[in-house]
Amino acid sequence: MGESHLVYNMMSLLWKGIQLETSMGSVEFASMVAALLGLSQGITLLLAKSLLLFFDYETAYYNQYAVGFSGVLFAMKVVLNSESDDLTSLNGLLVPARHAAWVELILIQLFVPGVSFLGHLGGILAGLLYLKLRRSYSGPDPLAALIRKVAGAITWPVKFLKSLIGWQTRRITGRGTVGSRRPVQRVYDVWRCTACTYDNSALADVCEMCSTERSGHGFASPAPSNNNGALSLEEVRRRRLERFSR
C-alpha cells in the first residue's frame, strides 16, 4: 500500500483503458473490466486453494491481505497485446508485446517487495481465459446488454425531464469510435465533368482530370461513363499536364 502504488496503477489504467475503450466502445469496455475483475479474483482464490491442498502450508494464501487493481491491469495488458506482433520495452528490455505480461510478472516479483504473485498471475490467466471465451462465443455480450439496460434505467428520469422542459444538449462525439461498433460514414456530393465524365468533388470548380470548368450546378450521381463525345486519352493527359504546370 502507498501513494506510489496507487499512482502507478492509475496511470497504467489510463494508458490501457484509453486504447481498449476507444477500440471496443464504452459499454463493451465496462463489460470486459467487470468480467476480468471476477475472473482474476476467482482464479486467484483457486490458485490459493490448490496450493493449500497440494502443499503443506500452515496458512492459506487467501487468508492474507492484499489490495490493489494490479490483477485486472495484468489481464487488460494480455487483452491489449493479444494481437500485437511488435516489441515493447520493459525497463530497457525489449520483449514481444504479447509476452510482456509474463516478463513484467517476473521482474516485479524480483525487484518490488511485498507484491501479490498469485494476484498478478491470476490476472494474466484471467486475460487468457477471457480471450478464449470471447473467441469461442459469437453471440452478443450478455453482460454488455445488462449494462446498457441498467444505464438506460438510470438515465431515463433525466431524459424525461429534459424532454419536458425542452432542454437539448449538443452531442460531443470525441474521436467517433467510443461506444459504437459502426464505422463513421461520410457522403460527399460530386459533379460530373461534361467533357471527360470524371466525377469531381463538390469543393472543386475545375475538373481534376481535364481542367474543364464546372458549368451550372454540375451535380450528378455516379453512373457508368459514356464514351460519346468524350475527349481522347492524349487530350486528357495534355490538359492535365497544363493544369499542374501552372
Coordinates of N, CA, C and O in Angstrom, one line a residue, residues 8-190:
Y8 N 0.9 4.6 -9.8 CA 1.4 3.7 -10.9 C 0.2 2.9 -11.5 O 0.0 2.8 -12.7
N9 N -0.7 2.4 -10.6 CA -1.8 1.6 -11.1 C -2.8 2.5 -11.9 O -3.3 2.1 -13.0
M10 N -3.0 3.7 -11.5 CA -4.0 4.6 -12.2 C -3.4 5.1 -13.5 O -4.2 5.2 -14.5
M11 N -2.1 5.3 -13.6 CA -1.5 5.7 -14.8 C -1.6 4.5 -15.8 O -1.8 4.7 -17.0
S12 N -1.3 3.3 -15.3 CA -1.4 2.1 -16.1 C -2.9 1.9 -16.6 O -3.1 1.6 -17.8
L13 N -3.8 2.1 -15.8 CA -5.2 2.0 -16.2 C -5.6 3.0 -17.2 O -6.3 2.7 -18.2
L14 N -5.1 4.3 -17.1 CA -5.4 5.3 -18.1 C -4.8 4.9 -19.4 O -5.4 5.1 -20.5
W15 N -3.5 4.4 -19.4 CA -2.9 4.1 -20.7 C -3.6 3.0 -21.4 O -3.8 3.0 -22.6
K16 N -3.9 1.9 -20.7 CA -4.5 0.8 -21.3 C -6.0 1.0 -21.6 O -6.5 0.6 -22.6
G17 N -6.6 1.8 -20.7 CA -8.1 2.0 -20.8 C -8.4 2.8 -22.0 O -9.4 2.6 -22.7
I18 N -7.6 3.9 -22.3 CA -7.8 4.7 -23.5 C -7.8 3.9 -24.8 O -8.7 4.0 -25.6
Q19 N -6.8 3.0 -24.9 CA -6.7 2.2 -26.1 C -7.8 1.2 -26.2 O -8.4 1.0 -27.3
L20 N -8.1 0.5 -25.1 CA -9.2 -0.5 -25.2 C -10.6 0.1 -25.4 O -11.4 -0.4 -26.2
E21 N -10.9 1.1 -24.6 CA -12.2 1.7 -24.7 C -12.5 2.3 -26.1 O -13.6 2.3 -26.6
T22 N -11.4 3.0 -26.7 CA -11.6 3.6 -28.0 C -11.8 2.5 -29.0 O -12.6 2.7 -30.0
S23 N -11.2 1.4 -28.9 CA -11.3 0.3 -29.9 C -12.6 -0.5 -29.8 O -13.1 -1.0 -30.8
M24 N -13.1 -0.7 -28.6 CA -14.2 -1.6 -28.4 C -15.5 -1.0 -27.9 O -16.6 -1.6 -27.9
G25 N -15.4 0.3 -27.5 CA -16.6 1.0 -27.1 C -16.8 1.0 -25.6 O -16.3 0.1 -24.9
S26 N -17.5 2.0 -25.0 CA -17.6 2.2 -23.6 C -18.3 1.0 -22.9 O -17.9 0.6 -21.8
V27 N -19.4 0.6 -23.5 CA -20.2 -0.5 -22.8 C -19.4 -1.8 -22.8 O -19.3 -2.5 -21.8
E28 N -18.8 -2.1 -24.0 CA -18.0 -3.4 -24.0 C -16.8 -3.3 -23.1 O -16.4 -4.3 -22.5
F29 N -16.2 -2.1 -23.0 CA -15.1 -1.9 -22.1 C -15.5 -2.2 -20.7 O -14.8 -2.9 -19.9
A30 N -16.6 -1.6 -20.3 CA -17.1 -1.8 -18.9 C -17.4 -3.3 -18.6 O -17.1 -3.8 -17.6
S31 N -18.0 -3.9 -19.7 CA -18.3 -5.4 -19.5 C -17.0 -6.2 -19.4 O -16.9 -7.1 -18.5
M32 N -16.0 -5.8 -20.1 CA -14.7 -6.5 -20.1 C -14.1 -6.4 -18.7 O -13.6 -7.3 -18.1
V33 N -14.1 -5.1 -18.2 CA -13.4 -4.9 -16.9 C -14.2 -5.6 -15.8 O -13.5 -6.2 -14.9
A34 N -15.5 -5.7 -15.8 CA -16.2 -6.4 -14.8 C -15.9 -7.9 -14.9 O -15.8 -8.6 -13.9
A35 N -15.9 -8.4 -16.1 CA -15.5 -9.9 -16.3 C -14.1 -10.2 -15.8 O -13.9 -11.2 -15.2
L36 N -13.2 -9.3 -16.2 CA -11.8 -9.5 -15.7 C -11.6 -9.4 -14.2 O -10.8 -10.2 -13.6
L37 N -12.4 -8.6 -13.6 CA -12.4 -8.4 -12.2 C -12.8 -9.8 -11.5 O -12.2 -10.3 -10.6
G38 N -14.0 -10.3 -12.0 CA -14.5 -11.5 -11.4 C -13.6 -12.7 -11.7 O -13.3 -13.5 -10.8
L39 N -13.1 -12.8 -12.9 CA -12.2 -13.9 -13.3 C -10.9 -13.9 -12.6 O -10.4 -14.9 -12.1
S40 N -10.3 -12.7 -12.5 CA -8.9 -12.6 -11.8 C -9.0 -13.0 -10.3 O -8.2 -13.7 -9.8
Q41 N -10.1 -12.5 -9.6 CA -10.2 -12.8 -8.2 C -10.6 -14.3 -8.0 O -10.1 -15.0 -7.1
G42 N -11.4 -14.8 -8.9 CA -11.8 -16.2 -8.8 C -10.6 -17.2 -9.0 O -10.4 -18.1 -8.3
I43 N -9.8 -16.8 -10.1 CA -8.6 -17.7 -10.4 C -7.6 -17.6 -9.2 O -7.0 -18.6 -8.9
T44 N -7.4 -16.4 -8.7 CA -6.5 -16.2 -7.5 C -6.9 -17.1 -6.4 O -6.1 -17.7 -5.7
L45 N -8.2 -17.1 -6.0 CA -8.7 -18.0 -5.0 C -8.5 -19.5 -5.3 O -8.1 -20.2 -4.4
L46 N -8.7 -19.8 -6.5 CA -8.5 -21.2 -6.9 C -7.0 -21.6 -6.8 O -6.7 -22.7 -6.3
L47 N -6.1 -20.7 -7.2 CA -4.7 -21.0 -7.0 C -4.3 -21.1 -5.6 O -3.5 -22.0 -5.2
A48 N -4.8 -20.2 -4.7 CA -4.5 -20.3 -3.3 C -5.0 -21.6 -2.7 O -4.3 -22.3 -1.9
K49 N -6.2 -22.0 -3.1 CA -6.8 -23.3 -2.6 C -6.0 -24.5 -3.1 O -5.8 -25.5 -2.3
S50 N -5.5 -24.4 -4.3 CA -4.8 -25.5 -4.9 C -3.4 -25.7 -4.1 O -3.0 -26.8 -3.8
L51 N -2.8 -24.6 -3.8 CA -1.5 -24.6 -3.1 C -1.7 -25.2 -1.7 O -0.9 -26.0 -1.2
L52 N -2.9 -24.9 -1.1 CA -3.1 -25.4 0.2 C -3.4 -26.9 0.2 O -3.0 -27.6 1.1
L53 N -4.0 -27.4 -0.9 CA -4.3 -28.8 -1.0 C -3.1 -29.7 -1.3 O -3.0 -30.8 -0.8
F54 N -2.3 -29.2 -2.2 CA -1.2 -30.0 -2.8 C 0.1 -29.7 -2.0 O 1.1 -30.5 -2.2
F55 N 0.2 -28.7 -1.2 CA 1.4 -28.4 -0.5 C 1.1 -28.2 1.0 O 0.0 -27.8 1.3
D56 N 2.0 -28.4 1.8 CA 1.8 -28.3 3.3 C 2.0 -26.9 3.7 O 3.1 -26.5 4.1
Y57 N 1.0 -26.0 3.7 CA 1.1 -24.6 4.1 C 0.3 -24.5 5.5 O -0.8 -25.1 5.6
E58 N 0.9 -23.8 6.4 CA 0.2 -23.6 7.7 C -1.0 -22.6 7.5 O -2.0 -22.8 8.2
T59 N -0.8 -21.6 6.7 CA -1.9 -20.6 6.5 C -2.1 -20.5 5.0 O -1.2 -20.3 4.2
A60 N -3.4 -20.5 4.6 CA -3.7 -20.4 3.2 C -3.4 -19.0 2.7 O -3.5 -18.0 3.4
Y61 N -3.1 -18.8 1.4 CA -2.8 -17.5 0.8 C -4.1 -16.6 0.9 O -4.0 -15.4 1.0
Y62 N -5.2 -17.2 0.7 CA -6.4 -16.4 0.7 C -6.8 -15.9 2.1 O -7.7 -15.1 2.2
N63 N -6.1 -16.2 3.1 CA -6.2 -15.6 4.4 C -5.3 -14.4 4.7 O -5.4 -13.8 5.7
Q64 N -4.5 -14.2 3.7 CA -3.6 -13.0 3.8 C -4.3 -11.8 3.1 O -5.3 -11.9 2.4
Y65 N -3.9 -10.6 3.4 CA -4.5 -9.4 3.0 C -3.7 -8.8 1.7 O -2.5 -8.8 1.7
A66 N -4.5 -8.4 0.7 CA -3.9 -7.8 -0.5 C -4.9 -6.7 -1.0 O -6.1 -6.9 -1.0
V67 N -4.3 -5.6 -1.4 CA -5.1 -4.6 -2.0 C -4.5 -4.2 -3.4 O -3.3 -4.4 -3.6
G68 N -5.4 -3.6 -4.2 CA -4.8 -3.1 -5.5 C -5.7 -3.5 -6.7 O -6.6 -4.3 -6.5
F69 N -5.3 -3.0 -7.8 CA -6.0 -3.3 -9.1 C -5.1 -4.0 -10.1 O -5.4 -4.1 -11.2
S70 N -4.0 -4.4 -9.6 CA -3.0 -5.0 -10.5 C -3.4 -6.2 -11.2 O -3.0 -6.4 -12.4
G71 N -4.2 -7.1 -10.6 CA -4.7 -8.3 -11.3 C -5.5 -7.9 -12.5 O -5.2 -8.5 -13.6
V72 N -6.4 -7.0 -12.4 CA -7.2 -6.6 -13.6 C -6.3 -5.9 -14.6 O -6.4 -6.1 -15.8
L73 N -5.3 -5.1 -14.2 CA -4.4 -4.4 -15.1 C -3.5 -5.4 -15.9 O -3.3 -5.3 -17.1
F74 N -3.1 -6.5 -15.2 CA -2.3 -7.5 -15.9 C -3.3 -8.2 -17.0 O -2.8 -8.5 -18.1
A75 N -4.5 -8.5 -16.6 CA -5.5 -9.1 -17.6 C -5.7 -8.1 -18.7 O -5.8 -8.6 -19.9
M76 N -5.8 -6.8 -18.5 CA -6.0 -5.9 -19.6 C -4.8 -5.8 -20.5 O -4.9 -5.6 -21.7
K77 N -3.6 -6.0 -19.9 CA -2.4 -6.0 -20.7 C -2.4 -7.2 -21.7 O -2.0 -7.1 -22.8
V78 N -2.9 -8.3 -21.2 CA -2.9 -9.5 -22.0 C -3.9 -9.3 -23.2 O -3.6 -9.6 -24.3
V79 N -5.1 -8.7 -22.9 CA -6.1 -8.5 -23.9 C -5.6 -7.4 -24.9 O -5.7 -7.6 -26.1
L80 N -4.9 -6.4 -24.4 CA -4.5 -5.3 -25.3 C -3.4 -5.8 -26.3 O -3.4 -5.4 -27.4
N81 N -2.5 -6.7 -25.8 CA -1.4 -7.1 -26.6 C -1.6 -8.4 -27.3 O -0.6 -9.0 -27.8
S82 N -2.8 -9.0 -27.2 CA -3.0 -10.3 -27.7 C -2.8 -10.5 -29.2 O -2.3 -11.5 -29.7
E83 N -3.0 -9.4 -30.0 CA -2.9 -9.5 -31.5 C -1.7 -8.7 -32.0 O -1.5 -8.5 -33.2
S84 N -0.8 -8.3 -31.0 CA 0.3 -7.4 -31.4 C 1.5 -8.3 -31.8 O 1.8 -9.3 -31.1
D85 N 2.2 -7.9 -32.8 CA 3.5 -8.5 -33.2 C 4.7 -7.6 -33.0 O 5.8 -7.9 -33.4
D86 N 4.5 -6.5 -32.3 CA 5.5 -5.5 -32.0 C 6.3 -5.9 -30.8 O 6.0 -6.8 -30.0
L87 N 7.4 -5.2 -30.6 CA 8.3 -5.3 -29.4 C 8.0 -4.2 -28.5 O 7.7 -3.1 -28.9
T88 N 8.1 -4.4 -27.2 CA 7.8 -3.4 -26.2 C 9.0 -3.4 -25.2 O 9.7 -4.4 -25.1
S89 N 9.3 -2.2 -24.6 CA 10.4 -2.1 -23.7 C 9.9 -2.1 -22.3 O 9.0 -1.4 -21.9
L90 N 10.5 -3.0 -21.5 CA 10.3 -3.1 -20.0 C 11.6 -2.9 -19.3 O 12.4 -3.7 -19.3
N91 N 11.7 -1.6 -18.8 CA 12.9 -1.2 -18.1 C 14.1 -1.4 -19.0 O 15.2 -1.9 -18.5
G92 N 14.0 -1.1 -20.3 CA 15.1 -1.2 -21.2 C 15.3 -2.6 -21.8 O 16.2 -2.8 -22.7
L93 N 14.4 -3.5 -21.5 CA 14.5 -4.9 -22.0 C 13.4 -5.0 -23.1 O 12.2 -4.9 -22.8
L94 N 13.8 -5.3 -24.3 CA 12.9 -5.4 -25.5 C 12.3 -6.9 -25.5 O 13.1 -7.8 -25.5
V95 N 11.0 -7.0 -25.4 CA 10.4 -8.3 -25.4 C 9.2 -8.2 -26.3 O 8.6 -7.1 -26.6
P96 N 8.7 -9.4 -26.8 CA 7.5 -9.3 -27.6 C 6.3 -8.8 -26.8 O 6.1 -9.2 -25.7
A97 N 5.5 -8.0 -27.4 CA 4.4 -7.4 -26.7 C 3.4 -8.4 -26.1 O 2.9 -8.2 -25.0
R98 N 3.1 -9.4 -26.9 CA 2.2 -10.4 -26.4 C 2.6 -11.2 -25.2 O 1.9 -11.9 -24.5
H99 N 4.0 -11.2 -24.9 CA 4.5 -11.9 -23.8 C 5.0 -10.9 -22.7 O 5.6 -11.3 -21.7
A100 N 4.6 -9.6 -22.9 CA 5.1 -8.6 -21.9 C 4.6 -8.8 -20.5 O 5.3 -8.6 -19.5
A101 N 3.3 -9.3 -20.4 CA 2.7 -9.5 -19.1 C 3.5 -10.6 -18.2 O 3.7 -10.4 -17.0
W102 N 4.0 -11.6 -18.9 CA 4.7 -12.6 -18.2 C 6.1 -12.1 -17.8 O 6.5 -12.4 -16.6
V103 N 6.8 -11.3 -18.6 CA 8.1 -10.8 -18.3 C 7.9 -9.8 -17.1 O 8.7 -9.8 -16.2
E104 N 6.8 -8.9 -17.2 CA 6.6 -8.0 -16.1 C 6.3 -8.7 -14.8 O 6.7 -8.2 -13.7
L105 N 5.6 -9.8 -14.9 CA 5.3 -10.6 -13.7 C 6.6 -11.0 -13.0 O 6.7 -10.9 -11.7
I106 N 7.6 -11.5 -13.7 CA 8.8 -11.9 -13.1 C 9.6 -10.8 -12.6 O 10.2 -10.8 -11.5
L107 N 9.7 -9.7 -13.4 CA 10.5 -8.5 -13.0 C 9.9 -7.9 -11.7 O 10.7 -7.5 -10.8
I108 N 8.6 -7.7 -11.6 CA 8.0 -7.1 -10.4 C 8.2 -8.0 -9.2 O 8.6 -7.5 -8.1
Q109 N 8.1 -9.3 -9.4 CA 8.3 -10.2 -8.3 C 9.8 -10.2 -7.8 O 10.0 -10.4 -6.6
L110 N 10.7 -9.9 -8.7 CA 12.2 -9.9 -8.3 C 12.6 -8.6 -7.6 O 13.4 -8.6 -6.7
F111 N 12.0 -7.5 -8.1 CA 12.6 -6.2 -7.7 C 11.6 -5.4 -6.9 O 12.0 -4.3 -6.3
V112 N 10.3 -5.7 -6.8 CA 9.4 -5.0 -6.0 C 9.0 -5.8 -4.8 O 8.3 -6.9 -4.9
P113 N 9.3 -5.4 -3.6 CA 8.9 -6.2 -2.4 C 7.4 -6.1 -2.0 O 6.8 -5.0 -2.3
G114 N 6.9 -7.1 -1.4 CA 5.5 -7.1 -0.9 C 4.4 -7.1 -1.9 O 3.3 -6.7 -1.7
V115 N 4.7 -7.7 -3.2 CA 3.6 -7.7 -4.2 C 3.0 -9.1 -4.1 O 3.5 -10.1 -3.6
S116 N 1.8 -9.2 -4.7 CA 1.0 -10.4 -4.7 C 1.3 -11.2 -6.0 O 0.8 -10.8 -7.0
F117 N 2.1 -12.2 -5.8 CA 2.4 -13.0 -7.0 C 1.2 -13.7 -7.5 O 0.9 -13.8 -8.8
L118 N 0.4 -14.3 -6.6 CA -0.8 -15.0 -7.1 C -1.9 -14.0 -7.7 O -2.6 -14.4 -8.6
G119 N -1.9 -12.8 -7.1 CA -2.9 -11.9 -7.7 C -2.5 -11.5 -9.1 O -3.4 -11.4 -10.0
H120 N -1.2 -11.3 -9.4 CA -0.8 -10.9 -10.7 C -0.9 -12.1 -11.7 O -1.3 -12.0 -12.8
L121 N -0.5 -13.3 -11.2 CA -0.7 -14.5 -12.0 C -2.1 -14.8 -12.3 O -2.5 -15.1 -13.5
G122 N -3.0 -14.6 -11.4 CA -4.4 -14.8 -11.6 C -5.0 -13.8 -12.7 O -5.8 -14.1 -13.5
G123 N -4.4 -12.5 -12.7 CA -4.8 -11.6 -13.7 C -4.4 -12.0 -15.1 O -5.2 -11.9 -16.0
I124 N -3.2 -12.5 -15.2 CA -2.7 -13.0 -16.6 C -3.6 -14.1 -17.1 O -4.0 -14.2 -18.2
L125 N -3.8 -15.1 -16.2 CA -4.7 -16.2 -16.6 C -6.1 -15.8 -16.9 O -6.7 -16.4 -17.7
A126 N -6.6 -14.8 -16.1 CA -7.9 -14.3 -16.4 C -8.0 -13.6 -17.8 O -9.0 -13.8 -18.5
G127 N -7.0 -12.9 -18.2 CA -6.9 -12.3 -19.5 C -6.9 -13.4 -20.6 O -7.6 -13.3 -21.6
L128 N -6.1 -14.4 -20.4 CA -6.1 -15.5 -21.4 C -7.4 -16.2 -21.5 O -7.9 -16.6 -22.6
L129 N -8.1 -16.5 -20.3 CA -9.4 -17.1 -20.3 C -10.4 -16.3 -21.0 O -11.3 -16.8 -21.7
Y130 N -10.4 -14.9 -20.7 CA -11.4 -14.0 -21.3 C -11.2 -14.1 -22.8 O -12.3 -14.1 -23.5
L131 N -10.0 -14.0 -23.4 CA -9.8 -14.1 -24.8 C -10.4 -15.4 -25.4 O -11.0 -15.4 -26.5
K132 N -10.1 -16.5 -24.7 CA -10.6 -17.8 -25.2 C -12.1 -17.8 -25.2 O -12.7 -18.3 -26.2
L133 N -12.7 -17.3 -24.2 CA -14.2 -17.3 -24.1 C -14.8 -16.4 -25.2 O -15.8 -16.7 -25.8
R134 N -14.2 -15.2 -25.4 CA -14.8 -14.3 -26.4 C -14.6 -14.9 -27.8 O -15.5 -14.6 -28.7
R135 N -13.5 -15.6 -28.1 CA -13.3 -16.1 -29.4 C -14.2 -17.3 -29.7 O -14.5 -17.6 -30.9
S136 N -14.6 -18.0 -28.7 CA -15.4 -19.2 -28.8 C -16.9 -18.9 -28.8 O -17.7 -19.7 -29.2
Y137 N -17.2 -17.6 -28.4 CA -18.7 -17.2 -28.3 C -18.9 -16.1 -29.3 O -18.3 -15.1 -29.3
S138 N -19.8 -16.4 -30.3 CA -20.1 -15.5 -31.4 C -21.3 -14.6 -31.1 O -21.6 -13.7 -31.9
G139 N -22.1 -14.9 -30.1 CA -23.3 -14.1 -29.8 C -23.0 -12.8 -29.2 O -21.9 -12.4 -28.9
P140 N -24.1 -12.0 -28.9 CA -23.9 -10.7 -28.2 C -23.5 -10.9 -26.8 O -23.8 -11.9 -26.1
D141 N -22.8 -9.9 -26.3 CA -22.3 -10.0 -24.9 C -23.4 -9.8 -23.9 O -24.0 -8.7 -23.9
P142 N -23.8 -10.8 -23.1 CA -24.9 -10.6 -22.2 C -24.6 -9.6 -21.1 O -25.5 -8.9 -20.7
L143 N -23.4 -9.5 -20.7 CA -23.1 -8.5 -19.6 C -23.1 -7.1 -20.2 O -23.6 -6.2 -19.5
A144 N -22.7 -6.9 -21.4 CA -22.8 -5.6 -22.0 C -24.3 -5.2 -22.2 O -24.7 -4.0 -22.0
A145 N -25.1 -6.2 -22.6 CA -26.6 -5.9 -22.7 C -27.2 -5.5 -21.4 O -28.0 -4.6 -21.3
L146 N -26.7 -6.1 -20.3 CA -27.2 -5.8 -19.0 C -26.8 -4.4 -18.6 O -27.6 -3.6 -18.0
I147 N -25.5 -4.0 -18.9 CA -25.0 -2.7 -18.6 C -25.8 -1.6 -19.3 O -26.2 -0.6 -18.8
R148 N -26.2 -1.9 -20.6 CA -27.0 -0.9 -21.3 C -28.3 -0.7 -20.7 O -28.8 0.4 -20.6
K149 N -29.0 -1.8 -20.3 CA -30.3 -1.7 -19.7 C -30.2 -0.9 -18.3 O -31.1 -0.1 -18.1
V150 N -29.2 -1.2 -17.5 CA -29.1 -0.5 -16.3 C -28.8 1.0 -16.5 O -29.4 1.8 -15.8
A151 N -27.9 1.3 -17.4 CA -27.6 2.7 -17.7 C -28.9 3.4 -18.3 O -29.1 4.5 -18.0
G152 N -29.6 2.7 -19.1 CA -30.9 3.3 -19.6 C -31.9 3.6 -18.5 O -32.5 4.6 -18.6
A153 N -32.0 2.6 -17.6 CA -32.9 2.8 -16.5 C -32.5 4.0 -15.6 O -33.3 4.8 -15.1
I154 N -31.2 4.1 -15.4 CA -30.7 5.2 -14.5 C -30.8 6.6 -15.2 O -31.2 7.6 -14.5
T155 N -30.6 6.6 -16.5 CA -30.6 7.9 -17.2 C -32.0 8.3 -17.7 O -32.2 9.4 -18.1
W156 N -33.0 7.4 -17.6 CA -34.3 7.7 -18.1 C -35.0 8.9 -17.4 O -35.6 9.7 -18.1
P157 N -34.9 9.0 -16.1 CA -35.6 10.2 -15.5 C -35.0 11.5 -16.0 O -35.7 12.5 -16.2
V158 N -33.6 11.5 -16.2 CA -33.0 12.7 -16.7 C -33.5 13.1 -18.1 O -33.8 14.2 -18.4
K159 N -33.5 12.0 -18.9 CA -34.0 12.3 -20.3 C -35.5 12.7 -20.3 O -35.9 13.5 -21.1
F160 N -36.3 12.2 -19.4 CA -37.7 12.5 -19.3 C -37.8 14.0 -18.9 O -38.6 14.8 -19.5
L161 N -37.0 14.4 -17.9 CA -37.1 15.8 -17.5 C -36.6 16.8 -18.6 O -37.2 17.8 -18.8
K162 N -35.6 16.4 -19.4 CA -35.1 17.2 -20.5 C -36.2 17.3 -21.6 O -36.4 18.4 -22.2
S163 N -36.9 16.2 -21.8 CA -38.0 16.3 -22.8 C -39.1 17.2 -22.4 O -39.8 17.8 -23.2
L164 N -39.4 17.3 -21.1 CA -40.5 18.1 -20.6 C -40.1 19.6 -20.7 O -41.0 20.4 -21.0
I165 N -38.9 20.0 -20.4 CA -38.5 21.4 -20.4 C -37.9 21.8 -21.7 O -37.6 22.9 -21.9
G166 N -37.8 20.8 -22.7 CA -37.3 21.1 -24.0 C -35.8 21.5 -24.0 O -35.3 22.3 -24.8
W167 N -35.1 20.9 -23.1 CA -33.6 21.2 -22.9 C -32.9 20.2 -23.8 O -32.9 19.0 -23.6
Q168 N -32.1 20.8 -24.8 CA -31.4 20.0 -25.7 C -29.9 20.3 -25.5 O -29.5 21.5 -25.5
T169 N -29.1 19.3 -25.4 CA -27.6 19.5 -25.3 C -26.9 19.0 -26.5 O -27.4 18.0 -27.1
R170 N -25.9 19.7 -26.9 CA -25.1 19.3 -28.0 C -24.3 18.1 -27.8 O -23.7 17.9 -26.8
R171 N -24.4 17.1 -28.7 CA -23.7 15.9 -28.5 C -22.2 16.1 -28.9 O -21.9 16.6 -29.9
I172 N -21.3 15.6 -28.0 CA -19.9 15.6 -28.3 C -19.4 14.2 -28.6 O -19.6 13.3 -27.7
T173 N -18.9 14.0 -29.7 CA -18.6 12.6 -30.2 C -17.2 12.2 -30.0 O -16.8 11.1 -30.0
G174 N -16.3 13.2 -29.7 CA -14.9 12.8 -29.5 C -14.2 12.3 -30.7 O -14.4 12.8 -31.8
R175 N -13.6 11.1 -30.6 CA -12.9 10.5 -31.7 C -13.8 9.7 -32.6 O -13.4 9.2 -33.6
G176 N -15.1 9.6 -32.2 CA -16.0 9.0 -33.1 C -16.1 7.5 -33.1 O -17.0 6.9 -33.7
T177 N -15.4 6.8 -32.2 CA -15.4 5.3 -32.2 C -15.8 4.8 -30.9 O -16.2 3.6 -30.8
V178 N -15.8 5.6 -29.8 CA -16.1 5.1 -28.5 C -17.6 4.9 -28.4 O -18.4 5.8 -28.7
G179 N -18.1 3.7 -27.9 CA -19.5 3.4 -27.7 C -20.2 3.0 -28.9 O -21.5 2.9 -28.9
S180 N -19.6 2.8 -30.1 CA -20.3 2.4 -31.3 C -19.4 1.5 -32.1 O -18.2 1.6 -32.2
R181 N -20.0 0.4 -32.6 CA -19.3 -0.5 -33.5 C -19.4 -0.1 -34.9 O -18.7 -0.7 -35.8
R182 N -20.3 0.8 -35.3 CA -20.5 1.1 -36.7 C -19.5 2.2 -37.1 O -19.3 3.1 -36.4
P183 N -18.8 2.0 -38.3 CA -17.9 3.0 -38.7 C -18.6 4.2 -39.1 O -19.7 4.2 -39.6
V184 N -17.9 5.3 -39.0 CA -18.4 6.6 -39.4 C -18.5 6.7 -40.9 O -17.5 6.5 -41.6
Q185 N -19.6 7.0 -41.5 CA -19.8 7.1 -42.9 C -20.0 8.6 -43.3 O -20.7 9.3 -42.7
R186 N -19.2 8.9 -44.4 CA -19.3 10.3 -44.9 C -19.8 10.3 -46.3 O -19.3 9.5 -47.1
V187 N -20.7 11.1 -46.7 CA -21.2 11.2 -48.0 C -20.9 12.6 -48.6 O -21.2 13.6 -48.0
Y188 N -20.2 12.5 -49.7 CA -19.8 13.8 -50.4 C -20.6 13.9 -51.7 O -20.8 13.0 -52.4
D189 N -21.0 15.2 -52.0 CA -21.6 15.5 -53.3 C -20.5 15.5 -54.4 O -19.4 15.9 -54.1
V190 N -20.9 15.1 -55.6 CA -20.0 15.2 -56.7 C -20.6 15.8 -57.9 O -21.8 15.9 -58.0

